[in-house]
C-alpha cells in the first residue's frame, strides 16, 4: 500500500524551489494551494507533471466557480501517484472574458471536466480538442449554472385534476391550471 | 379455473390459452439493461444476491429488440429523452415500461429545472410507477409484482400501437 511520502509542508518547500516567484499556501485537509495566472498555466502545468520531485500525473478534478462580481475561477485538483502529494491550482478569470488555456494536452483526463465548465459556466478553454456542450443539448442558449442565468423557456402547464387527488380535503378544488415558470 | 382440476387423467392440465400466455409472459420478463441515474444503483441492489431478480425469471438483455420490459430509472434529460424514445420504439410487442424513482415518475426533485423532462410518461407510455428517491429494492419488487398482476389480466388481443 503506497503511503504518502511528501506531506503538505514538504510539498510547499519543493514548490518554492521549483517556482521561486510563486507563493504556495496550505489549505484544508492537506491540500496545498497555488494561485496561477492564466497566461502561465501551460508552463507551470507541464513542469508540475514532468519535474522529478513533483510528478503530478493525475488530475482528480477540474471545476469552475462563478464568483459573481469577482469573475470566474477554475480550480484544478492534482494528485501525484508516486508520492501521493495533493495540490490545488486556482486560476482567477475576469468576468467579461473567462478564457484560459486548456490543460487537456497535459492531463487528458481534463477533457470532459473542461467541457462541463464550458457548457454550464461559459469558461472557454483555448486549444481544447473538442469544446462542445456535454450535458445540455447542442442548440441550447446560455450557461445554466451561472448565478445570473434565467430560464427563458416558456412556462410549462401543470394541470391539477380533481380525480388525481386521493385525500378528501383536496376534493374541493375542481380542475385548475397552474402555470409553473 | 384451477390447473390441477383434472382428476380422471393424472398428469394432464386443462386451462385456457389466455391464462397460459399471460402466465408465461409474466414469469419470464426479460428487461432491458438500461439505467440512467441513481435509481439504477438501487435496481442493481435489487438484482443482486440478497434480493434476487433471477428467481422471478427476469434476466437482462442488452438489446431492446430482445427485451420485453424497460425500467426507466433516473432523471430523464432532454438530451436523453430522444434516446429513451428510440429504445422504446425498438422493443417488440408485448412490451411494458416501469418508471422507477421520483425523477422518472414526475421529474422528482428536479421538477421544472432546466433540461429535465417532467416524468418519462411525457415520452413513452408507462404501466407501473414506483415512487421513491430512491425506492428500496422491496418497493421495486412491489412494482414488478403489480406489473405481473396487470399482465395476468390482459386479453388475447394485441394492444394498439400508441
Short mmCIF file of C-alpha atoms in Angstrom, two decimals:
data_model
loop_
_atom_site.label_atom_id
_atom_site.label_comp_id
_atom_site.label_asym_id
_atom_site.label_seq_id
_atom_site.Cartn_x
_atom_site.Cartn_y
_atom_site.Cartn_z
CA UNK A 1 0.00 0.00 0.00
CA UNK A 2 1.57 3.23 -1.14
CA UNK A 3 1.81 5.75 1.64
CA UNK A 4 2.18 9.47 1.31
CA UNK A 5 5.85 10.34 1.20
CA UNK A 6 5.50 14.07 0.58
CA UNK A 7 3.21 15.87 3.00
CA UNK A 8 1.97 19.44 2.77
CA UNK A 9 4.95 21.21 4.34
CA UNK A 10 7.45 19.22 2.28
CA UNK A 11 5.46 19.97 -0.87
CA UNK A 12 5.49 23.70 -0.12
CA UNK A 13 9.28 23.57 0.19
CA UNK A 14 9.66 21.70 -3.08
CA UNK A 15 7.32 24.13 -4.86
CA UNK A 16 9.28 27.11 -3.57
CA UNK A 17 12.41 25.56 -5.07
CA UNK A 18 10.84 24.83 -8.44
CA UNK A 19 8.83 28.06 -8.78
CA UNK A 20 10.66 30.77 -6.84
CA UNK A 21 8.12 33.51 -7.56
CA UNK A 22 5.02 31.53 -6.53
CA UNK A 23 3.53 31.55 -3.02
CA UNK A 24 2.06 28.19 -2.13
CA UNK A 25 -0.15 28.11 0.94
CA UNK A 26 -1.57 25.25 2.92
CA UNK A 27 -5.30 24.76 2.68
CA UNK A 28 -7.60 22.34 4.45
CA UNK A 29 -7.16 18.59 4.69
CA UNK A 30 -3.57 18.51 3.49
CA UNK A 31 -4.13 20.29 0.17
CA UNK A 32 -1.54 22.85 -0.88
CA UNK A 33 -2.99 25.78 -2.83
CA UNK A 34 -1.32 27.74 -5.59
CA UNK A 35 -2.67 30.78 -7.42
CA UNK A 36 -1.80 30.78 -11.10
CA UNK A 37 -2.30 33.39 -13.81
CA UNK A 38 -3.99 32.14 -17.00
CA UNK A 39 -1.01 33.09 -19.18
CA UNK A 40 1.44 30.98 -17.17
CA UNK A 41 -0.79 27.98 -16.75
CA UNK A 42 0.60 25.80 -19.53
CA UNK A 43 4.23 26.19 -18.47
CA UNK A 44 3.51 25.56 -14.82
CA UNK A 45 1.30 22.58 -15.57
CA UNK A 46 3.92 20.95 -17.73
CA UNK A 47 6.57 21.42 -15.05
CA UNK A 48 4.27 20.04 -12.40
CA UNK A 49 3.74 16.93 -14.44
CA UNK A 50 7.31 16.32 -15.59
CA UNK A 51 9.54 17.51 -12.78
CA UNK A 52 11.25 14.64 -10.96
CA UNK A 53 10.42 15.85 -7.49
CA UNK A 54 6.79 16.73 -8.22
CA UNK A 55 5.40 14.28 -10.79
CA UNK A 56 1.76 15.31 -10.62
CA UNK A 57 0.44 12.87 -13.15
CA UNK A 58 -3.19 12.55 -12.08
CA UNK A 59 -5.79 15.27 -12.43
CA UNK A 60 -8.52 14.49 -9.91
CA UNK A 61 -10.92 17.27 -10.78
CA UNK A 62 -11.29 20.49 -12.71
CA UNK A 63 -14.17 22.71 -11.62
CA UNK A 64 -15.41 26.15 -12.46
CA UNK A 65 -16.68 28.63 -9.90
CA UNK A 66 -18.90 31.63 -10.54
CA UNK A 67 -17.88 34.34 -8.10
CA UNK A 68 -20.42 36.83 -9.49
CA UNK A 69 -18.78 40.26 -9.32
CA UNK A 70 -15.28 38.94 -8.78
CA UNK A 71 -15.35 36.96 -12.00
CA UNK A 72 -14.81 33.27 -12.54
CA UNK A 73 -12.35 30.83 -11.11
CA UNK A 74 -11.10 27.47 -12.29
CA UNK A 75 -9.91 25.06 -9.59
CA UNK A 76 -7.70 22.14 -10.61
CA UNK A 77 -7.05 19.34 -8.13
CA UNK A 78 -3.90 17.35 -8.80
CA UNK A 79 -2.54 14.20 -7.26
CA UNK A 80 0.85 12.60 -7.60
CA UNK A 81 0.52 8.86 -7.84
CA UNK A 82 4.20 8.47 -6.97
CA UNK A 83 4.31 10.42 -3.73
CA UNK A 84 0.57 10.88 -3.06
CA UNK A 85 1.07 14.62 -2.73
CA UNK A 86 -2.03 16.77 -3.22
CA UNK A 87 -2.09 20.15 -4.94
CA UNK A 88 -4.78 22.65 -5.85
CA UNK A 89 -4.35 25.23 -8.59
CA UNK A 90 -6.64 28.26 -8.57
CA UNK A 91 -6.91 30.40 -11.67
CA UNK A 92 -8.89 33.63 -11.36
CA UNK A 93 -10.52 34.93 -14.52
CA UNK A 94 -12.22 38.24 -15.39
CA UNK A 95 -15.98 38.20 -15.62
CA UNK A 96 -16.32 39.51 -19.18
CA UNK A 97 -13.71 37.27 -20.76
CA UNK A 98 -13.21 33.95 -18.97
CA UNK A 99 -10.58 32.41 -21.26
CA UNK A 100 -7.65 30.25 -20.27
CA UNK A 101 -5.50 27.63 -21.94
CA UNK A 102 -6.70 24.07 -21.73
CA UNK A 103 -4.74 21.52 -19.73
CA UNK A 104 -6.08 18.62 -21.78
CA UNK A 105 -2.84 18.27 -23.79
CA UNK A 106 -1.04 17.78 -20.47
CA UNK A 107 -3.60 15.75 -18.50
CA UNK A 108 -6.07 14.13 -20.92
CA UNK A 109 -8.45 13.41 -18.05
CA UNK A 110 -9.42 17.07 -18.03
CA UNK A 111 -11.27 16.72 -21.33
CA UNK A 112 -14.80 16.23 -20.06
CA UNK A 113 -14.27 18.42 -17.00
CA UNK A 114 -13.44 21.34 -19.27
CA UNK A 115 -16.41 20.58 -21.49
CA UNK A 116 -18.64 20.71 -18.43
CA UNK A 117 -17.14 24.03 -17.29
CA UNK A 118 -17.75 25.43 -20.78
CA UNK A 119 -21.29 24.07 -21.01
CA UNK A 120 -22.55 25.13 -17.61
CA UNK A 121 -20.46 28.22 -16.84
CA UNK A 122 -19.19 29.54 -20.14
CA UNK A 123 -15.49 29.31 -19.28
CA UNK A 124 -13.59 28.96 -22.54
CA UNK A 125 -10.54 26.76 -22.87
CA UNK A 126 -8.15 27.52 -25.72
CA UNK A 127 -6.65 24.57 -27.60
CA UNK A 128 -9.22 22.15 -26.27
CA UNK A 129 -9.57 19.36 -28.86
CA UNK A 130 -13.38 19.18 -28.71
CA UNK A 131 -15.01 22.03 -26.80
CA UNK A 132 -18.76 21.48 -27.08
CA UNK A 133 -21.69 21.05 -24.75
CA UNK A 134 -21.76 17.89 -22.70
CA UNK A 135 -24.93 17.98 -20.60
CA UNK A 136 -27.25 20.37 -22.43
CA UNK A 137 -28.49 19.95 -25.97
CA UNK A 138 -26.24 21.35 -28.69
CA UNK A 139 -28.59 24.18 -29.59
CA UNK A 140 -29.13 25.36 -26.00
CA UNK A 141 -28.55 29.04 -25.39
CA UNK A 142 -26.97 30.26 -22.19
CA UNK A 143 -24.92 28.70 -19.46
CA UNK A 144 -27.27 27.34 -16.80
CA UNK A 145 -25.04 27.22 -13.74
CA UNK A 146 -24.17 30.90 -13.81
CA UNK A 147 -25.68 32.81 -10.91
CA UNK A 148 -27.40 35.26 -13.24
CA UNK A 149 -28.91 32.61 -15.50
CA UNK A 150 -32.61 32.93 -16.19
CA UNK A 151 -34.50 30.10 -17.79
CA UNK A 152 -36.01 31.66 -20.92
CA UNK A 153 -38.19 28.75 -21.93
CA UNK A 154 -41.97 29.27 -21.93
CA UNK A 155 -43.61 28.18 -18.68
CA UNK A 156 -44.95 24.66 -18.60
CA UNK A 157 -48.56 23.97 -17.71
CA UNK A 158 -49.23 21.94 -14.62
CA UNK A 159 -52.81 20.75 -14.63
CA UNK A 160 -54.12 19.57 -11.30
CA UNK A 161 -57.16 17.43 -11.90
CA UNK A 162 -59.71 16.66 -9.22
CA UNK A 163 -59.51 12.94 -9.74
CA UNK A 164 -55.75 12.89 -9.23
CA UNK A 165 -56.12 13.68 -5.57
CA UNK A 166 -56.84 10.85 -3.15
CA UNK A 167 -57.49 12.80 0.04
CA UNK A 168 -60.90 14.26 0.76
CA UNK A 169 -59.60 17.73 1.65
CA UNK A 170 -58.27 18.33 -1.82
CA UNK A 171 -61.53 17.35 -3.50
CA UNK A 172 -62.81 20.88 -3.00
CA UNK A 173 -60.73 22.07 -5.93
CA UNK A 174 -62.04 21.48 -9.37
CA UNK A 175 -59.79 21.47 -12.36
CA UNK A 176 -57.28 24.30 -12.05
CA UNK A 177 -54.49 25.16 -14.43
CA UNK A 178 -51.35 26.42 -12.74
CA UNK A 179 -48.54 27.86 -14.83
CA UNK A 180 -45.13 26.99 -13.50
CA UNK A 181 -42.19 29.07 -14.67
CA UNK B 1 -60.12 -22.37 -13.36
CA UNK B 2 -57.74 -24.47 -11.35
CA UNK B 3 -54.87 -26.01 -13.14
CA UNK B 4 -54.96 -29.37 -11.47
CA UNK B 5 -58.71 -29.90 -11.75
CA UNK B 6 -58.50 -32.89 -13.97
CA UNK B 7 -58.50 -35.89 -11.61
CA UNK B 8 -59.56 -38.51 -14.09
CA UNK B 9 -56.35 -38.43 -16.06
CA UNK B 10 -53.35 -37.76 -13.82
CA UNK B 11 -50.65 -35.52 -15.26
CA UNK B 12 -52.99 -33.65 -17.59
CA UNK B 13 -53.76 -29.98 -17.04
CA UNK B 14 -56.66 -28.19 -18.64
CA UNK B 15 -56.63 -24.45 -18.81
CA UNK B 16 -57.22 -21.74 -21.34
CA UNK B 17 -54.77 -20.11 -23.70
CA UNK B 18 -55.12 -16.65 -22.19
CA UNK B 19 -54.06 -17.91 -18.78
CA UNK B 20 -51.07 -19.81 -20.07
CA UNK B 21 -49.94 -16.97 -22.32
CA UNK B 22 -50.18 -14.37 -19.59
CA UNK B 23 -48.53 -16.67 -17.07
CA UNK B 24 -45.63 -17.34 -19.38
CA UNK B 25 -45.21 -13.65 -20.13
CA UNK B 26 -45.23 -12.54 -16.51
CA UNK B 27 -42.90 -15.32 -15.40
CA UNK B 28 -40.13 -14.55 -17.85
CA UNK B 29 -39.97 -10.79 -18.17
CA UNK B 30 -36.62 -10.03 -19.76
CA UNK B 31 -35.74 -6.46 -19.02
CA UNK B 32 -33.57 -4.07 -20.94
CA UNK B 33 -30.18 -3.36 -19.39
CA UNK B 34 -30.76 0.33 -19.06
CA UNK B 35 -30.32 2.69 -16.14
CA UNK B 36 -29.88 6.42 -16.21
CA UNK B 37 -29.05 7.65 -12.70
CA UNK B 38 -29.11 6.80 -9.01
CA UNK B 39 -32.20 4.60 -9.10
CA UNK B 40 -30.23 2.24 -11.30
CA UNK B 41 -27.90 1.59 -8.38
CA UNK B 42 -30.84 0.66 -6.22
CA UNK B 43 -32.04 -1.58 -9.01
CA UNK B 44 -28.65 -3.25 -9.20
CA UNK B 45 -29.04 -3.99 -5.50
CA UNK B 46 -32.46 -5.43 -6.26
CA UNK B 47 -30.95 -7.69 -8.86
CA UNK B 48 -28.01 -8.82 -6.77
CA UNK B 49 -27.79 -11.72 -4.36
CA UNK B 50 -29.87 -10.59 -1.38
CA UNK B 51 -32.91 -9.59 -3.40
CA UNK B 52 -32.59 -11.77 -6.41
CA UNK B 53 -34.33 -10.89 -9.66
CA UNK B 54 -33.50 -14.18 -11.33
CA UNK B 55 -35.99 -16.05 -9.16
CA UNK B 56 -38.70 -14.06 -10.93
CA UNK B 57 -37.43 -15.34 -14.24
CA UNK B 58 -36.16 -11.87 -15.02
CA UNK B 59 -32.91 -11.53 -16.83
CA UNK B 60 -31.31 -8.59 -18.52
CA UNK B 61 -30.97 -8.27 -22.27
CA UNK B 62 -28.61 -5.67 -23.63
CA UNK B 63 -30.54 -5.16 -26.85
CA UNK B 64 -34.03 -3.66 -26.86
CA UNK B 65 -35.02 -5.96 -29.69
CA UNK B 66 -34.81 -8.90 -27.30
CA UNK B 67 -36.29 -7.26 -24.22
CA UNK B 68 -39.92 -7.01 -23.24
CA UNK B 69 -39.67 -4.80 -20.16
CA UNK B 70 -37.95 -1.45 -19.81
CA UNK B 71 -37.20 0.07 -16.45
CA UNK B 72 -36.68 3.79 -16.71
CA UNK B 73 -34.73 4.74 -13.62
CA UNK B 74 -33.26 8.15 -13.07
CA UNK B 75 -33.74 11.68 -14.28
CA UNK B 76 -34.55 11.93 -17.97
CA UNK B 77 -32.71 14.87 -19.56
CA UNK B 78 -33.96 16.47 -22.71
CA UNK B 79 -30.85 15.12 -24.37
CA UNK B 80 -31.55 11.59 -23.11
CA UNK B 81 -35.25 11.78 -23.97
CA UNK B 82 -34.56 11.13 -27.63
CA UNK B 83 -32.60 8.01 -26.74
CA UNK B 84 -35.27 6.70 -24.38
CA UNK B 85 -37.90 7.10 -27.07
CA UNK B 86 -35.71 5.37 -29.63
CA UNK B 87 -35.09 2.41 -27.32
CA UNK B 88 -38.78 2.09 -26.57
CA UNK B 89 -39.60 2.12 -30.27
CA UNK B 90 -37.11 -0.65 -30.88
CA UNK B 91 -38.73 -3.00 -28.41
CA UNK B 92 -41.04 -5.63 -29.84
CA UNK B 93 -44.60 -6.17 -28.63
CA UNK B 94 -45.57 -7.23 -25.96
CA UNK B 95 -43.63 -4.60 -24.06
CA UNK B 96 -44.10 -2.88 -20.73
CA UNK B 97 -42.48 0.08 -19.00
CA UNK B 98 -41.91 0.60 -15.30
CA UNK B 99 -40.94 4.10 -14.20
CA UNK B 100 -38.68 3.72 -11.17
CA UNK B 101 -37.98 6.63 -8.87
CA UNK B 102 -39.37 10.10 -8.42
CA UNK B 103 -37.45 11.55 -11.36
CA UNK B 104 -38.90 9.12 -13.86
CA UNK B 105 -42.38 9.41 -12.39
CA UNK B 106 -42.73 13.18 -12.42
CA UNK B 107 -39.36 14.91 -12.58
CA UNK B 108 -38.77 14.33 -8.89
CA UNK B 109 -36.52 16.76 -7.02
CA UNK B 110 -35.53 18.32 -10.36
CA UNK B 111 -39.05 19.08 -11.50
CA UNK B 112 -39.23 22.15 -13.77
CA UNK B 113 -35.45 22.56 -13.73
CA UNK B 114 -33.61 23.34 -16.93
CA UNK B 115 -33.00 20.32 -19.10
CA UNK B 116 -35.34 17.96 -17.19
CA UNK B 117 -38.36 16.17 -18.62
CA UNK B 118 -41.12 16.11 -16.01
CA UNK B 119 -41.55 12.38 -15.90
CA UNK B 120 -40.87 9.79 -18.55
CA UNK B 121 -44.58 9.41 -19.27
CA UNK B 122 -44.31 12.58 -21.32
CA UNK B 123 -42.35 10.49 -23.82
CA UNK B 124 -43.42 6.84 -23.56
CA UNK B 125 -46.48 5.11 -22.07
CA UNK B 126 -45.81 3.80 -18.57
CA UNK B 127 -47.51 0.79 -16.99
CA UNK B 128 -46.35 0.93 -13.38
CA UNK B 129 -44.96 3.86 -11.39
CA UNK B 130 -42.69 3.13 -8.45
CA UNK B 131 -42.22 6.24 -6.30
CA UNK B 132 -39.23 6.77 -4.08
CA UNK B 133 -35.95 8.59 -4.04
CA UNK B 134 -34.59 6.03 -4.48
CA UNK B 135 -37.16 3.31 -3.91
CA UNK B 136 -35.93 0.43 -1.80
CA UNK B 137 -35.50 -2.91 -3.59
CA UNK B 138 -38.64 -4.10 -1.83
CA UNK B 139 -40.54 -1.20 -3.39
CA UNK B 140 -39.20 -2.09 -6.83
CA UNK B 141 -40.32 -5.66 -6.28
CA UNK B 142 -43.77 -4.47 -5.34
CA UNK B 143 -43.86 -2.56 -8.62
CA UNK B 144 -42.76 -5.65 -10.54
CA UNK B 145 -45.42 -7.76 -8.87
CA UNK B 146 -48.06 -5.17 -9.65
CA UNK B 147 -46.99 -5.37 -13.27
CA UNK B 148 -47.29 -9.15 -13.12
CA UNK B 149 -50.86 -8.83 -11.87
CA UNK B 150 -51.56 -6.38 -14.66
CA UNK B 151 -50.19 -8.82 -17.22
CA UNK B 152 -52.36 -11.62 -15.87
CA UNK B 153 -55.43 -9.54 -16.58
CA UNK B 154 -54.55 -8.90 -20.21
CA UNK B 155 -56.64 -10.21 -23.05
CA UNK B 156 -55.55 -12.12 -26.10
CA UNK B 157 -56.00 -9.22 -28.49
CA UNK B 158 -52.72 -7.36 -29.09
CA UNK B 159 -52.58 -3.85 -27.74
CA UNK B 160 -52.92 -0.97 -30.13
CA UNK B 161 -49.67 0.71 -31.07
CA UNK B 162 -49.54 4.07 -29.33
#
